[in-house]
mmCIF file of C-alpha atoms and ligand atoms in Angstrom:
data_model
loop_
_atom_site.group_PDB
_atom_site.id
_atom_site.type_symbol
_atom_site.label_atom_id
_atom_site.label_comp_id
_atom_site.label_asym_id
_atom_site.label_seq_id
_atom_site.Cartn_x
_atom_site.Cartn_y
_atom_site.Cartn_z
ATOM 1 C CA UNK A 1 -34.606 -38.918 -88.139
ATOM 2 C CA UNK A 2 -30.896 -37.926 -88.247
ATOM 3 C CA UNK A 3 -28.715 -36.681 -91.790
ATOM 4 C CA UNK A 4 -25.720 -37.715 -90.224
ATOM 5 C CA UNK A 5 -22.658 -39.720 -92.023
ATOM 6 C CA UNK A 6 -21.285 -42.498 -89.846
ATOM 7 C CA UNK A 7 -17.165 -43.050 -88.765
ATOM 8 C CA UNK A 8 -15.944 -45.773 -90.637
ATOM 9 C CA UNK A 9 -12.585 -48.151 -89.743
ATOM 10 C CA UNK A 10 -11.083 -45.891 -92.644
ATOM 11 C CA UNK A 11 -11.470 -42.587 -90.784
ATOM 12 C CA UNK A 12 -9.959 -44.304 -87.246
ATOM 13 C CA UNK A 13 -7.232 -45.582 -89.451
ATOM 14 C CA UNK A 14 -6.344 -42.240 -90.774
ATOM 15 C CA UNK A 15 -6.091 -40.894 -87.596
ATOM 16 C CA UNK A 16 -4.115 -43.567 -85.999
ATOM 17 C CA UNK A 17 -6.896 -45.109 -84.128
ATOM 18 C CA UNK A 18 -7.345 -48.638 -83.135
ATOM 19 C CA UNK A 19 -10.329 -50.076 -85.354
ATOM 20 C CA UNK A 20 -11.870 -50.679 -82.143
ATOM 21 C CA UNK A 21 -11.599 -47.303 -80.409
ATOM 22 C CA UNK A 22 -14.494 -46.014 -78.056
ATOM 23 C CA UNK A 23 -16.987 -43.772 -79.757
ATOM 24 C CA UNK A 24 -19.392 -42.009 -78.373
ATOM 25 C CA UNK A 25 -22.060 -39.906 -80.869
ATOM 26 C CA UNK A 26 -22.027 -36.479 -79.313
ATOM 27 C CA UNK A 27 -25.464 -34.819 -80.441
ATOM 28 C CA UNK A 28 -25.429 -31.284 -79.640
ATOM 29 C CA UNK A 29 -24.931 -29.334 -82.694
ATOM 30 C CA UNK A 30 -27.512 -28.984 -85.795
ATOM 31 C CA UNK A 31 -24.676 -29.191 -88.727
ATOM 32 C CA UNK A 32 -21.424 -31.343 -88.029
ATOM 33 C CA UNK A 33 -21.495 -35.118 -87.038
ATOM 34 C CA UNK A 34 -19.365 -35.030 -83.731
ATOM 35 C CA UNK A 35 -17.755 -38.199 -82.524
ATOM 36 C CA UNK A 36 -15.616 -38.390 -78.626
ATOM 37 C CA UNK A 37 -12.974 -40.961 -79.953
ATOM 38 C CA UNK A 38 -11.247 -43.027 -76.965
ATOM 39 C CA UNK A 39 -12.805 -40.033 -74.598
ATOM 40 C CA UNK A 40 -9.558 -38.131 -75.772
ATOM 41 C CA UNK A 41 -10.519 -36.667 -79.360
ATOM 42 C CA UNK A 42 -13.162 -34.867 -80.805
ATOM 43 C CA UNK A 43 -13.678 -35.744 -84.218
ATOM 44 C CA UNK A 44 -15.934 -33.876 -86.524
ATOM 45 C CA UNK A 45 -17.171 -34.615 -90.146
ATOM 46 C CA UNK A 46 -17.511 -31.058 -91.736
ATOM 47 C CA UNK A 47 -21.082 -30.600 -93.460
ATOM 48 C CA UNK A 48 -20.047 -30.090 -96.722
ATOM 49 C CA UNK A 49 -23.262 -28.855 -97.778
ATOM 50 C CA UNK A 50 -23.390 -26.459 -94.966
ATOM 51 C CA UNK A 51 -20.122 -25.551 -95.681
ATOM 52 C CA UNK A 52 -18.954 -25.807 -99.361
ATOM 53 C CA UNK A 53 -14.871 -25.199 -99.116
ATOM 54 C CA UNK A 54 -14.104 -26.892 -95.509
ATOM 55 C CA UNK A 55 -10.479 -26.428 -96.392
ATOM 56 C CA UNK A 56 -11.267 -22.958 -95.289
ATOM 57 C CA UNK A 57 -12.888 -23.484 -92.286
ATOM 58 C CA UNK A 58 -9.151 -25.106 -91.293
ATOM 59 C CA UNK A 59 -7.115 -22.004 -92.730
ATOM 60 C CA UNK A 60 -9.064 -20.031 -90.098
ATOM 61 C CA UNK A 61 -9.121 -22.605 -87.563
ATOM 62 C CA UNK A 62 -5.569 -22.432 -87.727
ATOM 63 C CA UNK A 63 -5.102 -19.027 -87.571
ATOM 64 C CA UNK A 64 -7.346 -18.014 -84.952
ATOM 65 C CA UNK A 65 -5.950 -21.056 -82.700
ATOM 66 C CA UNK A 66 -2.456 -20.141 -82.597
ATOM 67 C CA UNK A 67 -2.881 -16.614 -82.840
ATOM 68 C CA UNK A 68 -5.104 -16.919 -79.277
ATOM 69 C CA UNK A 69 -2.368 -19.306 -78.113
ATOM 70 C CA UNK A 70 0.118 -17.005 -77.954
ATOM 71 C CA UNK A 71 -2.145 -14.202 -76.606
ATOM 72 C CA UNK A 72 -3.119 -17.235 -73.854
ATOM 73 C CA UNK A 73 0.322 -18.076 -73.200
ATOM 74 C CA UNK A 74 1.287 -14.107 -72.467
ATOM 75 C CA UNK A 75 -0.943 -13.444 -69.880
ATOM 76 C CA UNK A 76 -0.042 -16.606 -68.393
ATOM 77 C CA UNK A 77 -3.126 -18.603 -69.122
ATOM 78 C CA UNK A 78 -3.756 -22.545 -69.949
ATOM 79 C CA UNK A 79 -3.386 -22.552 -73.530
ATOM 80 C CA UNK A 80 -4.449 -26.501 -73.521
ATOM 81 C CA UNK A 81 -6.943 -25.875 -71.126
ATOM 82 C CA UNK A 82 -8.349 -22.411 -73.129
ATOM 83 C CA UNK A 83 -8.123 -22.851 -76.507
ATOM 84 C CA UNK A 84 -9.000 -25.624 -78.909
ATOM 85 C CA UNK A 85 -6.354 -27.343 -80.726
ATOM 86 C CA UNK A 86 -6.042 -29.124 -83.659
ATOM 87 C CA UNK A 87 -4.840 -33.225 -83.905
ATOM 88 C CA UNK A 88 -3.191 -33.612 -87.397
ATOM 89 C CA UNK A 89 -4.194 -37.072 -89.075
ATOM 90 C CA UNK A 90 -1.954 -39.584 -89.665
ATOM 91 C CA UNK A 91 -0.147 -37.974 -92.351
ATOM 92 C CA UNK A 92 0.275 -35.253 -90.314
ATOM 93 C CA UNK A 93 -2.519 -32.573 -92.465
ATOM 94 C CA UNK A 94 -4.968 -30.863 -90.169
ATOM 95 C CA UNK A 95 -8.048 -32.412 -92.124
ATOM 96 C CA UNK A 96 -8.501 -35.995 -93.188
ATOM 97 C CA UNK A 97 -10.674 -36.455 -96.515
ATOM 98 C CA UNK A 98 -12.008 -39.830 -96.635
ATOM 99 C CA UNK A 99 -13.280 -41.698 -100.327
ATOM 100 C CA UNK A 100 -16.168 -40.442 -100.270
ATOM 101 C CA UNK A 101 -15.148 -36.603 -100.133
ATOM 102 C CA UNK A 102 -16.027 -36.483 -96.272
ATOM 103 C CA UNK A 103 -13.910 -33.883 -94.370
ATOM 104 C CA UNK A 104 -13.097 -35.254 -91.080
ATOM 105 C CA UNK A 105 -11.145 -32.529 -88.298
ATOM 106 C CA UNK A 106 -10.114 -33.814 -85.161
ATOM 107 C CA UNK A 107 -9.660 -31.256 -81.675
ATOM 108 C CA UNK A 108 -8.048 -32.516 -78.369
ATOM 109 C CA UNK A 109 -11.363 -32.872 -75.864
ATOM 110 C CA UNK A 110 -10.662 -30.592 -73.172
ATOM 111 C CA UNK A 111 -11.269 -33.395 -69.878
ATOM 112 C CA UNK A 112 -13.437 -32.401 -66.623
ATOM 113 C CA UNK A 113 -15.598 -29.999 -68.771
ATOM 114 C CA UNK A 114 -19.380 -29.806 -69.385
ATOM 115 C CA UNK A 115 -21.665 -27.634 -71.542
ATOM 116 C CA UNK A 116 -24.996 -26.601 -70.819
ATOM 117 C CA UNK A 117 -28.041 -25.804 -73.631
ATOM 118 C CA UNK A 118 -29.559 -23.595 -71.340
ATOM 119 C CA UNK A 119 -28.242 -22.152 -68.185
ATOM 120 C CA UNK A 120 -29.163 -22.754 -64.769
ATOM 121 C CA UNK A 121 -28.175 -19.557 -62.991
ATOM 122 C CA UNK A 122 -27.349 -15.937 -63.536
ATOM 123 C CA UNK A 123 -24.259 -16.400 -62.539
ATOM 124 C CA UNK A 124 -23.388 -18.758 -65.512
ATOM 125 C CA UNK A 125 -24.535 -16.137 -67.980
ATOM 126 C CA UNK A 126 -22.055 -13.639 -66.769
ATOM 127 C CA UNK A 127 -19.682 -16.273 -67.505
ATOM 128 C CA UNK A 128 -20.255 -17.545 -70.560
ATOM 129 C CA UNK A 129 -20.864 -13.180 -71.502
ATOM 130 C CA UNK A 130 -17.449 -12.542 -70.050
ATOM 131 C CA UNK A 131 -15.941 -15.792 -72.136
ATOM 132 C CA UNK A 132 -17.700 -14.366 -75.007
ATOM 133 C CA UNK A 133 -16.248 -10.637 -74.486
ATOM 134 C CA UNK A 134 -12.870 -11.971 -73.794
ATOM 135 C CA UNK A 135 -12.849 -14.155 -77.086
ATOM 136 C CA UNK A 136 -13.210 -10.728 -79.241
ATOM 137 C CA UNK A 137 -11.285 -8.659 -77.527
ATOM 138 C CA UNK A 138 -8.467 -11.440 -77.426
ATOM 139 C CA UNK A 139 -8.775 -11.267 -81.318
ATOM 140 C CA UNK A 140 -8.981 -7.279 -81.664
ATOM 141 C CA UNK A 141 -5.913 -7.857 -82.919
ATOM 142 C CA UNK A 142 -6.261 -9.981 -85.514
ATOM 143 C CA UNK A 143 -5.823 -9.593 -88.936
ATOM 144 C CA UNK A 144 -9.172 -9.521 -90.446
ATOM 145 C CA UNK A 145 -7.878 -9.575 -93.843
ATOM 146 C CA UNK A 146 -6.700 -13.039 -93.950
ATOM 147 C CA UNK A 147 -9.941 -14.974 -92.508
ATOM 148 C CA UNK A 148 -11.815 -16.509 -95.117
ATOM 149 C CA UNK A 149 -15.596 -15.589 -95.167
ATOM 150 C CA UNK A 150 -17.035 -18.923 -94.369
ATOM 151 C CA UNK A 151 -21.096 -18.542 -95.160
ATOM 152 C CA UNK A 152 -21.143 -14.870 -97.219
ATOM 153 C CA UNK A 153 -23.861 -13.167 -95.583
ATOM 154 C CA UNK A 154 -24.365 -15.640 -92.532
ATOM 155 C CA UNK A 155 -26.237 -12.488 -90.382
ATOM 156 C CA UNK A 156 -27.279 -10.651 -93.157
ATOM 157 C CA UNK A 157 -31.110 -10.302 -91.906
ATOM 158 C CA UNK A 158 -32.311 -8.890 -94.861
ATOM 159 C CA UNK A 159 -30.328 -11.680 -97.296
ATOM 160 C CA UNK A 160 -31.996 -14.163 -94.712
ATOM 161 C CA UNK A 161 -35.666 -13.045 -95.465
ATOM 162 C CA UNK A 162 -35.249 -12.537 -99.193
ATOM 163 C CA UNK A 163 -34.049 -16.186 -98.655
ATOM 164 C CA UNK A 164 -37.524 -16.911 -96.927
ATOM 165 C CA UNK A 165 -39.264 -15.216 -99.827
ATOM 166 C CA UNK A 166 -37.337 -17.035 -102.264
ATOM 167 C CA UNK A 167 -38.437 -20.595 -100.261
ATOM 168 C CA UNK A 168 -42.306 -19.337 -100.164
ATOM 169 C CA UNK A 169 -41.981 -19.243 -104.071
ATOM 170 C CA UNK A 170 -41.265 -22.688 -104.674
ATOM 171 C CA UNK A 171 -42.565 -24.131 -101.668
ATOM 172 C CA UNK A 172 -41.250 -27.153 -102.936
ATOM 173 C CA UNK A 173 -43.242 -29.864 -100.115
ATOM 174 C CA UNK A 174 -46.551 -27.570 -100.298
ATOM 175 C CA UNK A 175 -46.321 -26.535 -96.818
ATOM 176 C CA UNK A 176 -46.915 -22.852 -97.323
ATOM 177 C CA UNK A 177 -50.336 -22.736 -96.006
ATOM 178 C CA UNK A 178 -49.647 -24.367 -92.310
ATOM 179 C CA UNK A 179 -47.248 -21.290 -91.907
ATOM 180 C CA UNK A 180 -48.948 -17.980 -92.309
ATOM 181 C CA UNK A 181 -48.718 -16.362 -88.954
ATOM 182 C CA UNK A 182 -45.262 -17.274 -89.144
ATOM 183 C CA UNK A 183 -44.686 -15.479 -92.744
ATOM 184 C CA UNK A 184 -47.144 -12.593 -91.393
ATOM 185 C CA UNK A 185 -44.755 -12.453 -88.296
ATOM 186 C CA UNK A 186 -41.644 -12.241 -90.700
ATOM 187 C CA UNK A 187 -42.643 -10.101 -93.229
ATOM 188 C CA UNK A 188 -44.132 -7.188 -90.830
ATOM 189 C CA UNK A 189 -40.465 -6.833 -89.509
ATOM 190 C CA UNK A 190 -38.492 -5.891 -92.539
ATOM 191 C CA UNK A 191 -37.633 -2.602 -91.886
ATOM 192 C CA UNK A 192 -36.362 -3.214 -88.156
ATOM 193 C CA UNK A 193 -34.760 -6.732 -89.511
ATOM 194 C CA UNK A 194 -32.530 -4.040 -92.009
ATOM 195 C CA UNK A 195 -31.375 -1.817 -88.924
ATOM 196 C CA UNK A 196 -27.854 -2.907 -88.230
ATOM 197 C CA UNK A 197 -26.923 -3.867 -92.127
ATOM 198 C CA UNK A 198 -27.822 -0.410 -93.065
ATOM 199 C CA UNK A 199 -25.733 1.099 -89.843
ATOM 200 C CA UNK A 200 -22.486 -1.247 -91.206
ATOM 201 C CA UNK A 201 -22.996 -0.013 -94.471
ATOM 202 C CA UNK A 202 -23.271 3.685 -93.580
ATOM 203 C CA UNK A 203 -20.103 2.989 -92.040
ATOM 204 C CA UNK A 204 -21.860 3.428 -88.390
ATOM 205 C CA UNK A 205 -20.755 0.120 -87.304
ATOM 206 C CA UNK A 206 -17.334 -0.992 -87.003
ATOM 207 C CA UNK A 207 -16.172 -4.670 -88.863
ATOM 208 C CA UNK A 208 -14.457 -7.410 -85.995
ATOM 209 C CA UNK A 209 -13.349 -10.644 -85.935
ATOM 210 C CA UNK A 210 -16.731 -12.298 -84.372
ATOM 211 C CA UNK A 211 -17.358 -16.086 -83.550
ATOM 212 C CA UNK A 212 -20.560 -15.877 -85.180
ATOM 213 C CA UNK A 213 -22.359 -18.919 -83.324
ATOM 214 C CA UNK A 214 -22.044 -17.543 -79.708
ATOM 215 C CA UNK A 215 -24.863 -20.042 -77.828
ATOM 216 C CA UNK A 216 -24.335 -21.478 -74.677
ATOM 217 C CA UNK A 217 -23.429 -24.740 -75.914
ATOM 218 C CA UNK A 218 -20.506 -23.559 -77.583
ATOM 219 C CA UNK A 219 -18.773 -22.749 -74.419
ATOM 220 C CA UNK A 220 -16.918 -25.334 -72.308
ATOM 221 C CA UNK A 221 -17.366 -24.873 -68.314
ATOM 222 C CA UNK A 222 -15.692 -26.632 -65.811
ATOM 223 C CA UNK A 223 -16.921 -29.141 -64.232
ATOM 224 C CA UNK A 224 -16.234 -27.934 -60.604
ATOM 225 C CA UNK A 225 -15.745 -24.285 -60.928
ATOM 226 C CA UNK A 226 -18.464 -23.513 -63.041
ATOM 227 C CA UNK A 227 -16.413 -21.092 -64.407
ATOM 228 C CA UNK A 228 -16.113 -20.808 -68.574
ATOM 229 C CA UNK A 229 -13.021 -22.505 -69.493
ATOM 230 C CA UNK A 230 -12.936 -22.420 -73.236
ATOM 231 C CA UNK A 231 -14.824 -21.424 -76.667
ATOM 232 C CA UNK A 232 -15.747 -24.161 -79.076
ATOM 233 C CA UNK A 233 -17.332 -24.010 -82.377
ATOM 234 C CA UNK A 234 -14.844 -21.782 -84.610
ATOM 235 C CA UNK A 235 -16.592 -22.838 -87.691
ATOM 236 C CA UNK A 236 -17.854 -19.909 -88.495
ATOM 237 C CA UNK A 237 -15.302 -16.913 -87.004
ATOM 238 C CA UNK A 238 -14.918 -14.095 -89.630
ATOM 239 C CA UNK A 239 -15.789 -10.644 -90.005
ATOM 240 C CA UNK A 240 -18.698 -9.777 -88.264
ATOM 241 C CA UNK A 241 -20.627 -7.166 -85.821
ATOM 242 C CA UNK A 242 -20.198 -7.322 -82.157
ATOM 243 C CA UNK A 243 -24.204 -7.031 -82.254
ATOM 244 C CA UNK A 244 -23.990 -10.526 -83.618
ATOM 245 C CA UNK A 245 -21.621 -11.967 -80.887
ATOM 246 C CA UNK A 246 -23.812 -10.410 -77.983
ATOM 247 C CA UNK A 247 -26.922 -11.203 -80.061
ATOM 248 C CA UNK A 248 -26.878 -14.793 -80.384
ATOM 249 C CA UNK A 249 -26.169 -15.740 -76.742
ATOM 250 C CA UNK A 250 -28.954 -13.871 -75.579
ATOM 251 C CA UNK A 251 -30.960 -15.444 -78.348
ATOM 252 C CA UNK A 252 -29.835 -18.413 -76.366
ATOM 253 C CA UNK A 253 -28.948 -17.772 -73.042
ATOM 254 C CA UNK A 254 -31.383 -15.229 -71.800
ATOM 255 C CA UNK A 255 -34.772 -17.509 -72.977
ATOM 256 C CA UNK A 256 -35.922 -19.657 -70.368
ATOM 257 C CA UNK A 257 -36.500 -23.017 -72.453
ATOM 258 C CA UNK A 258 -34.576 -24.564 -74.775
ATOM 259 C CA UNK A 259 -34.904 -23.028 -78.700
ATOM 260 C CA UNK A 260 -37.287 -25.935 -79.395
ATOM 261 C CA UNK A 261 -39.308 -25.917 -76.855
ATOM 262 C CA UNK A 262 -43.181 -26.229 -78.038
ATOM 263 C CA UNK A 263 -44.814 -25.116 -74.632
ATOM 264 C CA UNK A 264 -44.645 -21.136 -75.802
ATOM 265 C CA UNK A 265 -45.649 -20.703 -72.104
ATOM 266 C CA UNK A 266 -42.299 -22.009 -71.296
ATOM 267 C CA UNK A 267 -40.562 -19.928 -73.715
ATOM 268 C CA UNK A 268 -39.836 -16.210 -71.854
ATOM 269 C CA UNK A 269 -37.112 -13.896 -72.429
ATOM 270 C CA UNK A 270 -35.494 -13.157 -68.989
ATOM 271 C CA UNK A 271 -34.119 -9.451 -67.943
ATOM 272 C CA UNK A 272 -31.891 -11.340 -65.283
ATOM 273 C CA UNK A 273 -30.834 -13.799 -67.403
ATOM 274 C CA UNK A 274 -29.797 -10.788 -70.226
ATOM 275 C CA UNK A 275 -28.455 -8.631 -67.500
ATOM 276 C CA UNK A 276 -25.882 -10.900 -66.287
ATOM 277 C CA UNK A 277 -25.042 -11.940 -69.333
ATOM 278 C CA UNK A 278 -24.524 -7.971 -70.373
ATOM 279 C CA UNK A 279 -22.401 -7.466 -66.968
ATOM 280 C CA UNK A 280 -20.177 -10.414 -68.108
ATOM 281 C CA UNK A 281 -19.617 -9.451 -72.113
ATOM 282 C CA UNK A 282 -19.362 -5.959 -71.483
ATOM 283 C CA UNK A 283 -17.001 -6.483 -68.484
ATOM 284 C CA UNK A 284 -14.137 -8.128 -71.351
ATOM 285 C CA UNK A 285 -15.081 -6.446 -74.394
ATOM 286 C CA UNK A 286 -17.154 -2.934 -73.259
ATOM 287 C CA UNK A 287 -13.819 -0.842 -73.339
ATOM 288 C CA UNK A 288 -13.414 -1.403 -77.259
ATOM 289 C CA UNK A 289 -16.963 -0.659 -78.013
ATOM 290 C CA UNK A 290 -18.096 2.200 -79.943
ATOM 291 C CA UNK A 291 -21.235 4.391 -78.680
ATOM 292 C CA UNK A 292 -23.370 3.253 -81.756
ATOM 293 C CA UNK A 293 -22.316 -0.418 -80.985
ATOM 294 C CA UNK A 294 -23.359 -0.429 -77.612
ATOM 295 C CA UNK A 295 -26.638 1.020 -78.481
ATOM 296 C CA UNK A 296 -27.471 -1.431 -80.875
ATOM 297 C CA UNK A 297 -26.528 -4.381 -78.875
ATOM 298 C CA UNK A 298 -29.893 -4.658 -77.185
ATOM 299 C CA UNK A 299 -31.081 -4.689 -81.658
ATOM 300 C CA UNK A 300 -28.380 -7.368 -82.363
ATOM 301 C CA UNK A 301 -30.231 -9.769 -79.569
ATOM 302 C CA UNK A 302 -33.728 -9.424 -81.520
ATOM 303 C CA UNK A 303 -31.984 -9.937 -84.817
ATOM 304 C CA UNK A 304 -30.105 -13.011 -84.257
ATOM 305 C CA UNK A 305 -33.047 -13.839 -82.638
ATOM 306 C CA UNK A 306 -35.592 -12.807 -85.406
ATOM 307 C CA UNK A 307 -33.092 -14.068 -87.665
ATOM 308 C CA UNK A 308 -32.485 -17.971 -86.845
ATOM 309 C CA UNK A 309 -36.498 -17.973 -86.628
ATOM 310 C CA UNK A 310 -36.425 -16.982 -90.261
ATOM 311 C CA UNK A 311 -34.141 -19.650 -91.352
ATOM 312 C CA UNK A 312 -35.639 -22.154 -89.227
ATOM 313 C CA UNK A 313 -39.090 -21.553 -91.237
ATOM 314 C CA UNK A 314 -37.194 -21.315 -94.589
ATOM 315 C CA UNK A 315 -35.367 -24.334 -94.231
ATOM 316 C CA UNK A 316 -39.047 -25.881 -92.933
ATOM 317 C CA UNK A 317 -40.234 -24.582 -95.916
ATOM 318 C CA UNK A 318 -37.203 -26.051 -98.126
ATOM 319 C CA UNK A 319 -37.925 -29.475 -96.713
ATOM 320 C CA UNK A 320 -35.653 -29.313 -93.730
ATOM 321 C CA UNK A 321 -31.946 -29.704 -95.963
ATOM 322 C CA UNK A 322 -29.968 -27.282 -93.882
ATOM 323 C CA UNK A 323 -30.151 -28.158 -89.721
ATOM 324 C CA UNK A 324 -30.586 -31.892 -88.754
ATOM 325 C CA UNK A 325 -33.714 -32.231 -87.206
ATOM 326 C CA UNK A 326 -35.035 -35.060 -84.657
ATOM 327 C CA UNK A 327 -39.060 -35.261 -85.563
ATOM 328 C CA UNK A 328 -41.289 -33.690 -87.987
ATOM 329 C CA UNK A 329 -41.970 -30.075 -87.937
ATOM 330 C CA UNK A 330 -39.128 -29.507 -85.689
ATOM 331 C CA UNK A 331 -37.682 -26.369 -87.828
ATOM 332 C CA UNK A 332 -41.517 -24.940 -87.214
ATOM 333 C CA UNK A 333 -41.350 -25.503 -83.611
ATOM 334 C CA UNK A 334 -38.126 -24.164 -83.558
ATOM 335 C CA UNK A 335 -39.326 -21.094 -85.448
ATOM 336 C CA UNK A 336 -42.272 -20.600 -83.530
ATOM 337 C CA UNK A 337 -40.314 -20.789 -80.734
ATOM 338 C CA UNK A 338 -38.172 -17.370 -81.565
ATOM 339 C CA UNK A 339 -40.290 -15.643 -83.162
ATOM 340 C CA UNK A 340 -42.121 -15.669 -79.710
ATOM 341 C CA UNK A 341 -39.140 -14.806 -77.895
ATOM 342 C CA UNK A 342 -38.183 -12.376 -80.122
ATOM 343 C CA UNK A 343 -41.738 -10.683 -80.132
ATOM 344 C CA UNK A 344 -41.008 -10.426 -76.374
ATOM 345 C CA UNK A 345 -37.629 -8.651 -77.050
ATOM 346 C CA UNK A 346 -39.575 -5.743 -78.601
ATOM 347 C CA UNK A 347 -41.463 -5.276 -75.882
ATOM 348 C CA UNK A 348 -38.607 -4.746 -73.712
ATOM 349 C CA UNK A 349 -36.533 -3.344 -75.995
ATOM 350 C CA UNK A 350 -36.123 0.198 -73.699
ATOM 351 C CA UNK A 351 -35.328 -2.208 -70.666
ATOM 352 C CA UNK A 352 -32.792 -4.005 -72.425
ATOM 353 C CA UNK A 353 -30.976 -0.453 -73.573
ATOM 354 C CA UNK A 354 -31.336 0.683 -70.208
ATOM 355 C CA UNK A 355 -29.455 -2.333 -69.090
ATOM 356 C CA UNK A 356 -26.693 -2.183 -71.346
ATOM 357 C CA UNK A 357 -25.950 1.552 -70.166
ATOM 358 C CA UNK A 358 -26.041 0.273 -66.252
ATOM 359 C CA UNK A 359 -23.731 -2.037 -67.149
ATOM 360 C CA UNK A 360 -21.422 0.496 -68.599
ATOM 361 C CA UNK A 361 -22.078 3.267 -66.278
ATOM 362 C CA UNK A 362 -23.735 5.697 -68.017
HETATM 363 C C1 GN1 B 1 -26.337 -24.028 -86.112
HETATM 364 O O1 GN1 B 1 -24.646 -26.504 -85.685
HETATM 365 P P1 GN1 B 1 -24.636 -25.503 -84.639
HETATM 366 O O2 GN1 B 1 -25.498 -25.987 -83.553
HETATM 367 O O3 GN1 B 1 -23.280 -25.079 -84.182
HETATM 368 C C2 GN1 B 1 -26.115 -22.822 -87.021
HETATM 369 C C3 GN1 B 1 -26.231 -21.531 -86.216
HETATM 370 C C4 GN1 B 1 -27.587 -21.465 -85.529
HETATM 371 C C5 GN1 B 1 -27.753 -22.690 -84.647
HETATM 372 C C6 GN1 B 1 -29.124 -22.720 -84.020
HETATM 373 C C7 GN1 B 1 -23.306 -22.942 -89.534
HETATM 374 O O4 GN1 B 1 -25.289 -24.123 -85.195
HETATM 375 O O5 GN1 B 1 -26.117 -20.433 -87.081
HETATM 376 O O6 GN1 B 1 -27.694 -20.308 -84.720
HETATM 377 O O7 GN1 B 1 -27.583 -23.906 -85.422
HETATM 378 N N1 GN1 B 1 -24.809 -22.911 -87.661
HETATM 379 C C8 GN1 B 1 -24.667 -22.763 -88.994
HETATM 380 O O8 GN1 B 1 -29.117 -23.568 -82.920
HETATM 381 O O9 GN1 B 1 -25.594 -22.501 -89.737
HETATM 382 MG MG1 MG B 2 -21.889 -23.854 -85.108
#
């Protein structure tokens, strides 16, 4: 089953290509059709639906890219090894819009690089927690103001359940009574899903610049070192909480299956897995972090966690319009999956705190 839009001789043309150019589908994400042109380019169809004004997703792209590269280039790293860049079309725009009203982006592939869904050692989490850390603190900096808000309320928990309730209404392909448990599961967590909204807007919780889709995937490693060469996936940087950042890699890193996994016996959160990746993100962005933030990190893992569960089910519920899925019912697995993991966060939710505060010395 796949929603995706195939590369035409028009979009090669645009960017200069040879009709005839190597491409190879690359299948990793849930949103974007991703194509390795000639094994040099990286060439992405925005999803339009997914993303309604793409032409913003290249303002920040833009932005963040060069703002990074000179921050890169300072402390004397490898800003074409480090940081993504951007291939103009043809015509020399950043974004190539084909008849049909397809936005198509192109990025140099970074060679000698590999990504991983799930890692295979501790030692990988600190990295891809220290890549993470060093990606926010890098944009500290930044000036907020000008990044356009990509998805409005893209980690807003509660927005996300009210959008589950709103999906249970309609129930628009009958499949309301197959998920209960799952809607009993969601709906018992309210209050705790409304913890870190209502901290941000008691103004306990500071605004950054996050990346906002901080899995494992999105990091490039290299392919000898092992060590975390570059972020990927700036679709979706903008204001956020650093709860988020942290959140969603240990949503994704510190599980010991992949997020669709159906074997729940498969599917445990690991301490290890969560400490090292704590050691690593706190070791590049701990120094900037407020008291309340840090305390609420261990909270941002269950809610990103909680959270992609409850879209997963809504968009099950919504007739699966939103993440490409592979077979039937994968959205349920899927949100089966983390709302198992994330019942497992709660009951090591004191562990997890302690952790963060080893990791910080206190
Ligand atoms: C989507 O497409 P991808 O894989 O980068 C989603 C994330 C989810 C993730 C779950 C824009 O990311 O929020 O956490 O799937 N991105 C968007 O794997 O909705
Ligand atoms: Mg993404």
């Amino acid at each position: 089953m796949s929603n995706s839009t195939a590369l035409t001789e028009q979009v090669l043309l645009a960017f200069g290509w040879a009709k005839d150019a190597t491409v190879r589908v690359l299948s990793g994400g849930h949103i974007n059709d991703t194509y390795l042109v000639d094994e040099t380019y990286v060439l992405q169809r925005i999803n339009h639906f997914v993303f309604p004004r793409p032409g913003d997703i290249i303002d920040n792209m833009l932005g963040v890219t060069s703002f990074l590269r000179e921050k890169l280039t300072a402390r004397g790293g490898d800003p074409d090894r480090d940081i993504l860049q951007i291939v103009p079309a043809a015509d020399g725009r950043p974004v190539y819009i084909d008849d049909s009203g397809n936005y198509w982006r192109c990025t140099l592939h970074i060679g000698d690089t590999v990504t991983y869904e799930t890692p295979d050692s501790p030692d990988m989490l600190f990295e891809a927690g220290r890549s993470f850390g060093d990606f926010q603190a890098m944009l500290g900096g930044y000036p907020a103001g000008t990044l356009h808000e990509i998805i409005k309320d893209f980690h807003n928990t509660p927005v996300r359940l009210q959008q589950l309730k709103d999906a249970v209404k309609a129930d628009p392909k009958g499949r309301l009574a197959e998920v209960q448990a799952e809607l009993d599961f969601a709906f018992s967590r309210e209050e705790r899903a409304g913890l870190l909204m209502g901290l941000l807007n008691d103004g306990r919780l500071p605004l950054r610049v996050t990346h906002n889709d901080t899995k494992m995937s999105n990091i490039l490693f290299d392919a000898n070192t092992k060590k975390a060469v570059c972020v990927i996936d700036l679709d979706t940087v903008m204001p956020g909480l650093t709860a988020f950042d942290f959140g969603d890699s240990i949503r994704a890193g510190a599980s010991t299956a992949a997020e669709d996994e159906t074997d729940l016996s498969k599917v445990n959160f690991d301490l290890e897995l969560y400490r090292a990746y704590t050691r690593g993100f706190l070791s590049a962005a701990g120094s900037a972090l407020t008291e309340t933030e840090l305390e609420t990190l261990p909270d941002g893992a269950w809610a990103m966690t909680f959270e992609v569960g409850v879209r997963f089910l809504t968009d099950y519920l919504n007739g699966d319009v939103y993440f490409r899925i592979k077979r039937p019912r994968h959205n349920l697995d899927r949100a089966r999956n983390q709302f198992h993991l994330a019942l497992q966060m709660e009951q090591q939710r004191e562990e997890m705190g302690r952790i963060v505060r080893e990791a910080v010395g206190k």
